[in-house]
Coordinates of C-alpha atoms in Angstrom, one line a residue:
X11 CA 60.8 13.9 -30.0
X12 CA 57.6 14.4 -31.8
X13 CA 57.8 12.6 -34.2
X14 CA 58.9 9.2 -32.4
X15 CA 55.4 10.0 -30.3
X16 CA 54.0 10.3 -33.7
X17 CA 55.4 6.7 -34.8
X18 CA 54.7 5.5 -31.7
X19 CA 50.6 6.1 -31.8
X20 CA 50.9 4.8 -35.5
X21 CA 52.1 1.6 -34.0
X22 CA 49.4 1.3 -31.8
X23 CA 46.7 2.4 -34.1
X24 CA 48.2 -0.8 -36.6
X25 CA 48.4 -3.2 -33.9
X26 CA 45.0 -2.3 -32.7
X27 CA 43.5 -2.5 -36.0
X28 CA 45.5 -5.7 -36.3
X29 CA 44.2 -7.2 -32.7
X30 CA 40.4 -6.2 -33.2
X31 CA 39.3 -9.0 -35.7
X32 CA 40.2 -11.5 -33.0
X33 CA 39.3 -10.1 -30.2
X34 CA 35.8 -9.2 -31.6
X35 CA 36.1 -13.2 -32.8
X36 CA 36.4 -14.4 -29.1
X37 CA 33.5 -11.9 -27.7
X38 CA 30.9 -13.5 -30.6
X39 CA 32.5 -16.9 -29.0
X40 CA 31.6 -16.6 -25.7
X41 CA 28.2 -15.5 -26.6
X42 CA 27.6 -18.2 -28.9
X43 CA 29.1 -20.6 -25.9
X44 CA 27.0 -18.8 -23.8
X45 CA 23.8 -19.1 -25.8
X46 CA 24.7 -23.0 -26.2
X47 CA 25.0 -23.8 -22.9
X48 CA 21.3 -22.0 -22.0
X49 CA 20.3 -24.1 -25.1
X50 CA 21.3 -27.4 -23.6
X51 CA 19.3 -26.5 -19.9
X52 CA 22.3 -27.9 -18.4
X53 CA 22.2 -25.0 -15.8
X54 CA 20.4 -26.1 -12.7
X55 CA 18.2 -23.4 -11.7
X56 CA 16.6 -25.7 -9.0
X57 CA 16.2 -23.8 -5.7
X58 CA 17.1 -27.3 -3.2
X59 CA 20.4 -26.2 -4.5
X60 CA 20.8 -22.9 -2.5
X61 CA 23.4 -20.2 -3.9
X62 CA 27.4 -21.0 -3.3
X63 CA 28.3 -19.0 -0.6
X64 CA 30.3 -16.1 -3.0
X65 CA 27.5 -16.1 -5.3
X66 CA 25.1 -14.9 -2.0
X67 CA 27.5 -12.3 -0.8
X68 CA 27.6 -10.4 -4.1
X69 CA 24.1 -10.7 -4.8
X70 CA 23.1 -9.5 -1.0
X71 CA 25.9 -6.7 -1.6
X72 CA 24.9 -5.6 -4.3
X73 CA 21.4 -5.2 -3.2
X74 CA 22.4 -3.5 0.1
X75 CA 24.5 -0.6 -2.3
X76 CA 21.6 0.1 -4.8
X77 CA 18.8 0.2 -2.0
X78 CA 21.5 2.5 -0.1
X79 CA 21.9 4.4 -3.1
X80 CA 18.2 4.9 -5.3
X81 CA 17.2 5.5 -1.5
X82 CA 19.1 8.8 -0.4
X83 CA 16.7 11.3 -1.7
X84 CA 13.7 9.7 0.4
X85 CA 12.7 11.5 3.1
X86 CA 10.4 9.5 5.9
X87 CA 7.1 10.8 7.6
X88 CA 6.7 10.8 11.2
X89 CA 6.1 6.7 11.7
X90 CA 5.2 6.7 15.3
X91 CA 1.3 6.7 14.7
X92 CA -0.7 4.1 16.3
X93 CA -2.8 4.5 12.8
X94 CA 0.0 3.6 10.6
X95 CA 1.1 0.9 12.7
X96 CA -2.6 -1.2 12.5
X97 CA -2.5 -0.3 8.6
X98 CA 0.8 -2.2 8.3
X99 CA 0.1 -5.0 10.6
X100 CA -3.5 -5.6 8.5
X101 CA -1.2 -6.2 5.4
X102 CA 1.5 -7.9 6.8
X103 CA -0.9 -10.7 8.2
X104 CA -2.7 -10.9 4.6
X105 CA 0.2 -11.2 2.7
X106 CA 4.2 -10.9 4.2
X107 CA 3.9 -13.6 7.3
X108 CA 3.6 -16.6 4.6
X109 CA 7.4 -15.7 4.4
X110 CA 8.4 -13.8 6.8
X111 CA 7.2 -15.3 9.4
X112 CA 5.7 -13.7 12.6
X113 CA 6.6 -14.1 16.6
X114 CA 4.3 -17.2 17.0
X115 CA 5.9 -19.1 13.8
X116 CA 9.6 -17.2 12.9
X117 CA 10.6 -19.3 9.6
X118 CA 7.3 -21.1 7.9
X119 CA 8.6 -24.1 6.3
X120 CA 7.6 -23.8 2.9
X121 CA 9.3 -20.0 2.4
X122 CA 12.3 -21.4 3.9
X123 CA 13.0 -23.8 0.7
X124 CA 13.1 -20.6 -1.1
X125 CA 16.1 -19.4 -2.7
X126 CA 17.2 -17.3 -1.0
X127 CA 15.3 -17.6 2.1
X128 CA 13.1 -14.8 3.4
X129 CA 14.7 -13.4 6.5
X130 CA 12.4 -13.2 9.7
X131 CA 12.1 -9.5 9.6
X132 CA 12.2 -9.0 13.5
X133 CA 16.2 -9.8 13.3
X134 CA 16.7 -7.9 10.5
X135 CA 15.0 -4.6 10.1
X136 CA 17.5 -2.7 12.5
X137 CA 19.9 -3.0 9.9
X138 CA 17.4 -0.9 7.3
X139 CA 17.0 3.3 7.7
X140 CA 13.8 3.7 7.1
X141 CA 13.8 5.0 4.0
X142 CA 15.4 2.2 3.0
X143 CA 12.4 -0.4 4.0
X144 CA 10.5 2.1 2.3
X145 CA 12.4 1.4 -0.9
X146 CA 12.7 -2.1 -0.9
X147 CA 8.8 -2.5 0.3
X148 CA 7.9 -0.3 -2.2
X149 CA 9.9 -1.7 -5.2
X150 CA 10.5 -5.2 -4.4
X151 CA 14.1 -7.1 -4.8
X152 CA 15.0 -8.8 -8.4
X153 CA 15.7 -12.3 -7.7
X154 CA 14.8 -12.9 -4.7
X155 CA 10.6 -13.5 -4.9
X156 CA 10.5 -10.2 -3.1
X157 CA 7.7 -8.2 -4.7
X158 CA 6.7 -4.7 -5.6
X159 CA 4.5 -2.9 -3.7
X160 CA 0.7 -3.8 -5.7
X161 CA -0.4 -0.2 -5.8
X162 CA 2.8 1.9 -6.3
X163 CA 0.7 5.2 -6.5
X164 CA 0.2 4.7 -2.1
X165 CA 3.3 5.5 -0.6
X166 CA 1.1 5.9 2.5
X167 CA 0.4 2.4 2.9
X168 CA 4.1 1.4 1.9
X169 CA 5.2 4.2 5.5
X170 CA 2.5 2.2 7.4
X171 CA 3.8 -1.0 7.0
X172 CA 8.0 0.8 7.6
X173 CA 6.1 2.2 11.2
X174 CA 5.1 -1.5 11.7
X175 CA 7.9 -3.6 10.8
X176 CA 9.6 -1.3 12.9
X177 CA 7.9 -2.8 16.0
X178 CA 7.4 -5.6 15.3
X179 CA 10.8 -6.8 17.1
X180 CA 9.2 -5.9 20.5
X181 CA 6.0 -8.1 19.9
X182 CA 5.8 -11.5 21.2
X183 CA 3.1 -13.6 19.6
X184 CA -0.3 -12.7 21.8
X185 CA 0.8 -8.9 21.5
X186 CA 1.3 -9.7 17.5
X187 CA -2.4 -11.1 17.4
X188 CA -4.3 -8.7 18.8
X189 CA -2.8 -6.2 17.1
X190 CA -3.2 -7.7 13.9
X191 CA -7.4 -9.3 14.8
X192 CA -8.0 -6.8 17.6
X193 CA -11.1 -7.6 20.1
X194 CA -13.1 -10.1 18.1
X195 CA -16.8 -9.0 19.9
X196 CA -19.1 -12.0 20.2
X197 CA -22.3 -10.7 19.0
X198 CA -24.9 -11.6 16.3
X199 CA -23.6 -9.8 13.9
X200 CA -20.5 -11.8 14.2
X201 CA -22.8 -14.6 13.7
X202 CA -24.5 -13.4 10.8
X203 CA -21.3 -12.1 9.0
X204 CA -20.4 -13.4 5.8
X205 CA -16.9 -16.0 5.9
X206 CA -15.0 -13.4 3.6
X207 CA -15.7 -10.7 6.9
X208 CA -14.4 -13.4 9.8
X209 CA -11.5 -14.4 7.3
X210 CA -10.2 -10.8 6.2
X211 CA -12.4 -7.9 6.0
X212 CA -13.3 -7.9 9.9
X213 CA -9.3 -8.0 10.9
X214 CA -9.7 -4.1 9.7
X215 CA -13.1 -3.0 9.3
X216 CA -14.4 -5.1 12.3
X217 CA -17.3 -7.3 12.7
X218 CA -19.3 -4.5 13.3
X219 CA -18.1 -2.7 10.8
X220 CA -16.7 0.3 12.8
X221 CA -12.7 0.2 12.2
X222 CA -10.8 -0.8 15.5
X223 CA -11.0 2.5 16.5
X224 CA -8.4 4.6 15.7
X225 CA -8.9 5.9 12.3
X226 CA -6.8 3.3 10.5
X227 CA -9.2 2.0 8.4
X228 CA -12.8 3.3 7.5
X229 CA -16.3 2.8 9.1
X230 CA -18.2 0.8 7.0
X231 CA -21.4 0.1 9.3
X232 CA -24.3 1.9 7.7
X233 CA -22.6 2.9 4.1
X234 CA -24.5 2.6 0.9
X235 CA -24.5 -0.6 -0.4
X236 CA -24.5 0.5 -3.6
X237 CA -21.2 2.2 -2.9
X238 CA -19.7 -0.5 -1.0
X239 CA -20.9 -3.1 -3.9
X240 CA -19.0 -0.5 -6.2
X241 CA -16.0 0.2 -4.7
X242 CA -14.7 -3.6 -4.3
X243 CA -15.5 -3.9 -7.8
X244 CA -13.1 -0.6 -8.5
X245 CA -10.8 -2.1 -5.9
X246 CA -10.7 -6.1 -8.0
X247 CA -10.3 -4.4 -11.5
X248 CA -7.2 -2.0 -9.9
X249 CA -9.2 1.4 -11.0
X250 CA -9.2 2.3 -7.3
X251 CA -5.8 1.9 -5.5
X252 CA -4.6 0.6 -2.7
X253 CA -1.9 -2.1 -2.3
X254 CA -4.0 -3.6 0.6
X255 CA -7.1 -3.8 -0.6
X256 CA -6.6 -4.3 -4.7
X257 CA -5.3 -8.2 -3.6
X258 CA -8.3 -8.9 -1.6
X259 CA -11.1 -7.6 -3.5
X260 CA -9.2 -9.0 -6.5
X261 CA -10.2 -13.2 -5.3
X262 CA -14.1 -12.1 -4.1
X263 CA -16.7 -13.0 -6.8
X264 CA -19.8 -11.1 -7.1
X265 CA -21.7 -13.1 -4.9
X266 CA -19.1 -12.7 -2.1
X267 CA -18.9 -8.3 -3.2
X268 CA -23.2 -8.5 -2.6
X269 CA -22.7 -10.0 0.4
X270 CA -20.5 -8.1 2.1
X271 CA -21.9 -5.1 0.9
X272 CA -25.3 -6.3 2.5
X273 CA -23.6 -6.9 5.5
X274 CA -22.1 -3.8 6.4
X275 CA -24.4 -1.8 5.0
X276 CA -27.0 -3.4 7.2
X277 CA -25.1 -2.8 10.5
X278 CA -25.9 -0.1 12.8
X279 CA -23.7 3.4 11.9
X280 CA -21.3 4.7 14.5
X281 CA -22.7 7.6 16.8
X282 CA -20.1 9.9 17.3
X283 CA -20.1 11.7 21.1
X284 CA -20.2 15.6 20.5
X285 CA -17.2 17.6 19.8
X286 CA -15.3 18.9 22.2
X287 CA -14.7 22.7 22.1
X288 CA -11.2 22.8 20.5
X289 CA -12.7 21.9 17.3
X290 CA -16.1 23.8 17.4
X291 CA -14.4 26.4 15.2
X292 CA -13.2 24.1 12.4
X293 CA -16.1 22.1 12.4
X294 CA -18.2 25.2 12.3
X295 CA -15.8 26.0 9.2
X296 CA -15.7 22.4 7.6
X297 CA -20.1 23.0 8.0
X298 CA -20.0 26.7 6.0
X299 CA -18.1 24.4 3.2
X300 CA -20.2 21.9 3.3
X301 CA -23.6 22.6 2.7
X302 CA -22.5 26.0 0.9
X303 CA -19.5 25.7 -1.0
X304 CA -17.5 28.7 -2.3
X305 CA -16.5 30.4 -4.8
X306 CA -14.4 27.2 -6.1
X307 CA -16.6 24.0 -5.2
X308 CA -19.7 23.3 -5.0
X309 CA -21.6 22.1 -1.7
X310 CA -20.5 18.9 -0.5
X311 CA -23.9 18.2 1.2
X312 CA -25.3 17.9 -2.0
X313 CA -23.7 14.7 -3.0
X314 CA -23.1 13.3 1.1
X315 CA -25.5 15.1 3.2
X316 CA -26.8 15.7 5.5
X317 CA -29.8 16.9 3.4
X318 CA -33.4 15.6 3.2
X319 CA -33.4 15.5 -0.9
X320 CA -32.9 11.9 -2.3
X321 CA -28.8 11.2 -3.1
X322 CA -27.3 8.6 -5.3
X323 CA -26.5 5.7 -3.6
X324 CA -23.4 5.5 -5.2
X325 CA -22.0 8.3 -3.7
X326 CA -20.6 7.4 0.0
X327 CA -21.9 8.8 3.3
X328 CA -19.6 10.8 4.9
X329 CA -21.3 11.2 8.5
X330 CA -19.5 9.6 11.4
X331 CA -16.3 8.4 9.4
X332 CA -13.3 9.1 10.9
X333 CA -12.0 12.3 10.2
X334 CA -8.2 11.3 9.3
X335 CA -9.7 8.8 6.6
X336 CA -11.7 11.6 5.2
X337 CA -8.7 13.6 4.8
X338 CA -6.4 11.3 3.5
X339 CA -8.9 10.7 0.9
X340 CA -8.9 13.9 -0.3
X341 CA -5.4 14.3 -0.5
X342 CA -5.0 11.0 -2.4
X343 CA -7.4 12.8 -4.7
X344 CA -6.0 16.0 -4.8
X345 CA -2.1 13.9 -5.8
X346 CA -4.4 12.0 -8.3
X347 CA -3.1 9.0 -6.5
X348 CA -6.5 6.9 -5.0
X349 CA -8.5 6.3 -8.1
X350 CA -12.2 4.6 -7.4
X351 CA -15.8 4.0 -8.8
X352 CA -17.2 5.5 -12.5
X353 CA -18.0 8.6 -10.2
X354 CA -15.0 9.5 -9.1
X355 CA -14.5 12.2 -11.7
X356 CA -16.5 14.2 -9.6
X357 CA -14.5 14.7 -7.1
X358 CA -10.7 15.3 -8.7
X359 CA -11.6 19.2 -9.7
X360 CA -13.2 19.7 -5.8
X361 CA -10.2 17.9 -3.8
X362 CA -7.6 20.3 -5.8
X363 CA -9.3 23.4 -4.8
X364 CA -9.1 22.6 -1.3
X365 CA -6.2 23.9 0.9
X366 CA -5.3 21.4 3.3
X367 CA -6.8 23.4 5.9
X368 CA -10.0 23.1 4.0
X369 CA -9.9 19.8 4.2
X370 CA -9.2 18.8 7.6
X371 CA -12.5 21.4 8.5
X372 CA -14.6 19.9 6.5
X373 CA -13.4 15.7 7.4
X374 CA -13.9 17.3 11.2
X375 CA -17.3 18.3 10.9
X376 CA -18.3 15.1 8.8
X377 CA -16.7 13.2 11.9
X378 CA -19.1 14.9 14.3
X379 CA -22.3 14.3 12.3
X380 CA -24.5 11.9 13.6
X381 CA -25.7 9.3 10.7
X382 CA -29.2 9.3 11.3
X383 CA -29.1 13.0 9.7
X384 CA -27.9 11.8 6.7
X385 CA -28.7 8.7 5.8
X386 CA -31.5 8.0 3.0
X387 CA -34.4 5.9 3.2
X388 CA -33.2 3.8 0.7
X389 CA -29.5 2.5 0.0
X390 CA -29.6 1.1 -3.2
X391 CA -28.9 -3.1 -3.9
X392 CA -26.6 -3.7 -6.8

């Protein structure tokens, strides 16, 4: 009985070694063929074609069973913060509607000759956990003209725009507006803003500069020009991060960076009301850090006030911002994840040694500064 197994396997060994010339003939045949063909350009890749309607199911399958997959380990933040919500809807406006459409136009006409065509999100995202938009926002779908995220070191912005895609279906189109432009004020700053602020920058930062608000996006009214001059420039040439903000300082010229840097540094800084007295203790903490240090940093007042010495106007003020921008700064910092101006080397030893309690003391008591106390005479013109 062996020895037939033995005689057997010999036999298949020969006829193996026998069949391997030819089938290694027909492999080099097809890819020759294949090569050939892609030679001649006789495959239409037009997109007027569309996809044949097998060819769509196993590429939309396929897509649905990697994002399911590369996606399980993801864990999602809470999303129902009005903050992350205005953070998504800034970017989606800038740069998603074009396909996606939005409640006043559902499937622009252009994006819709697109192969495949961009779904309209609102009837679509229910069908996507969370950590799967977060996946496919963040990394973008192969053949499809979906992109990557621009700045893949922010998964914070990538959860801000998952918290607003995921109402968006409940928006009709004034709701979708005014969350996206807010309360456009009619005042003479509005008047006297630069086109690049009406156009974009003011749909976040506001015409007067002081950030709809709610801690989304930064204060800007009353910041060193210098720094503000700086920081698009970081922002256009990617060494500062930020998937919102790389694309749109990336098209201003230097003209358009002095002028809105002029601009908002020339509008009046926010006056914040006082505290109330369930943060008097970590403000009085944040304030002990701040103009004192410890035993790990240095004072913080000596680089952003308040202090009456002269500062370098490319370093930002700090008083008045809005306390949750100040510490997602520093965590960006601390992850090595935000990047910035030639200066920001300063900073990476100083946000590491901070605990995270640390850092929310000291963002609360820069929130309850008032400006005027730290501002310098003179902020510096690139």
């Amino acid at each position: 009985m062996g020895r037939l197994r033995t005689v057997i396997s010999r036999l298949k060994n020969l006829h193996w070694r026998r069949q391997w010339p030819a089938v290694a003939a027909f492999v080099m045949v097809l890819a020759l063929g294949g090569l050939l063909v892609a030679i001649a350009g006789i495959i239409p890749i037009k997109a007027s074609s569309g996809h044949w309607a097998i060819t769509d199911f196993l590429l939309h399958f396929a897509m649905e069973r990697s994002v399911a997959t590369h996606s399980l380990s993801i864990q999602a933040p809470a999303l129902a913060k009005t903050s992350l919500v205005l953070r998504g809807a800034g970017h989606y406006e800038t740069d998603c509607r074009f396909c996606h459409g939005s409640p006043r136009l559902h499937h622009p006409p252009i994006a819709q000759q697109m192969t495949p065509p961009p779904p309209y999100l609102p009837e679509t995202v229910s069908s996507w956990e969370d950590r799967e938009l977060f996946y496919i926002i963040k990394h973008g779908v192969k053949f499809t003209g979906m992109p990557a995220w621009p700045a893949l070191q922010r998964d914070d912005e990538v959860w801000a725009m998952v918290a607003f895609l995921r109402v968006l279906p409940e928006m009709d189109g004034e709701e979708y507006e005014k969350l996206v432009w807010g309360e456009i004020p009619a005042s003479p700053e509005a008047e006297e803003a630069p086109p690049a602020v009406t156009k974009s920058c003011g749909r976040c930062h506001g015409v007067d500069g002081l950030g709809r608000g709610v801690g989304a996006f930064p204060r800007l009214a009353g910041q060193n020009r210098a720094y503000l001059y700086a920081s698009l420039e970081a922002y256009g040439q990617g060494e500062r991060h930020s998937g919102m903000m790389e694309p749109i300082a990336a098209e201003l010229n230097p003209e358009e960076i002095k002028a809105l840097a002029r601009y908002y540094s020339g509008l009046p800084p926010y006056q914040p009301p006082l505290p109330s007295l369930g943060e008097s203790a970590a403000i009085e903490r944040g304030e002990a850090i701040a103009k004192q240090g410890n035993q790990r940093i240095a004072s913080c007042a000596d680089c952003h006030g308040p202090s009456s010495i002269p500062r370098n106007p490319d370093y930002p003020l700090l008083a008045g911002q809005y306390a949750e921008y100040i510490i997602l700064q520093l965590e960006l910092l601390a992850q090595e994840k935000r990047g910035g101006t030639p200066y920001i080397h300063l900073m990476d030893p100083i946000a590491h040694r901070l605990s995270q309690q640390q850092r929310e003391d000291v963002a609360r008591y820069y929130a309850s500064l008032t400006p005027s106390g730290s501002v310098d005479p003179a902020k510096g013109a690139p």
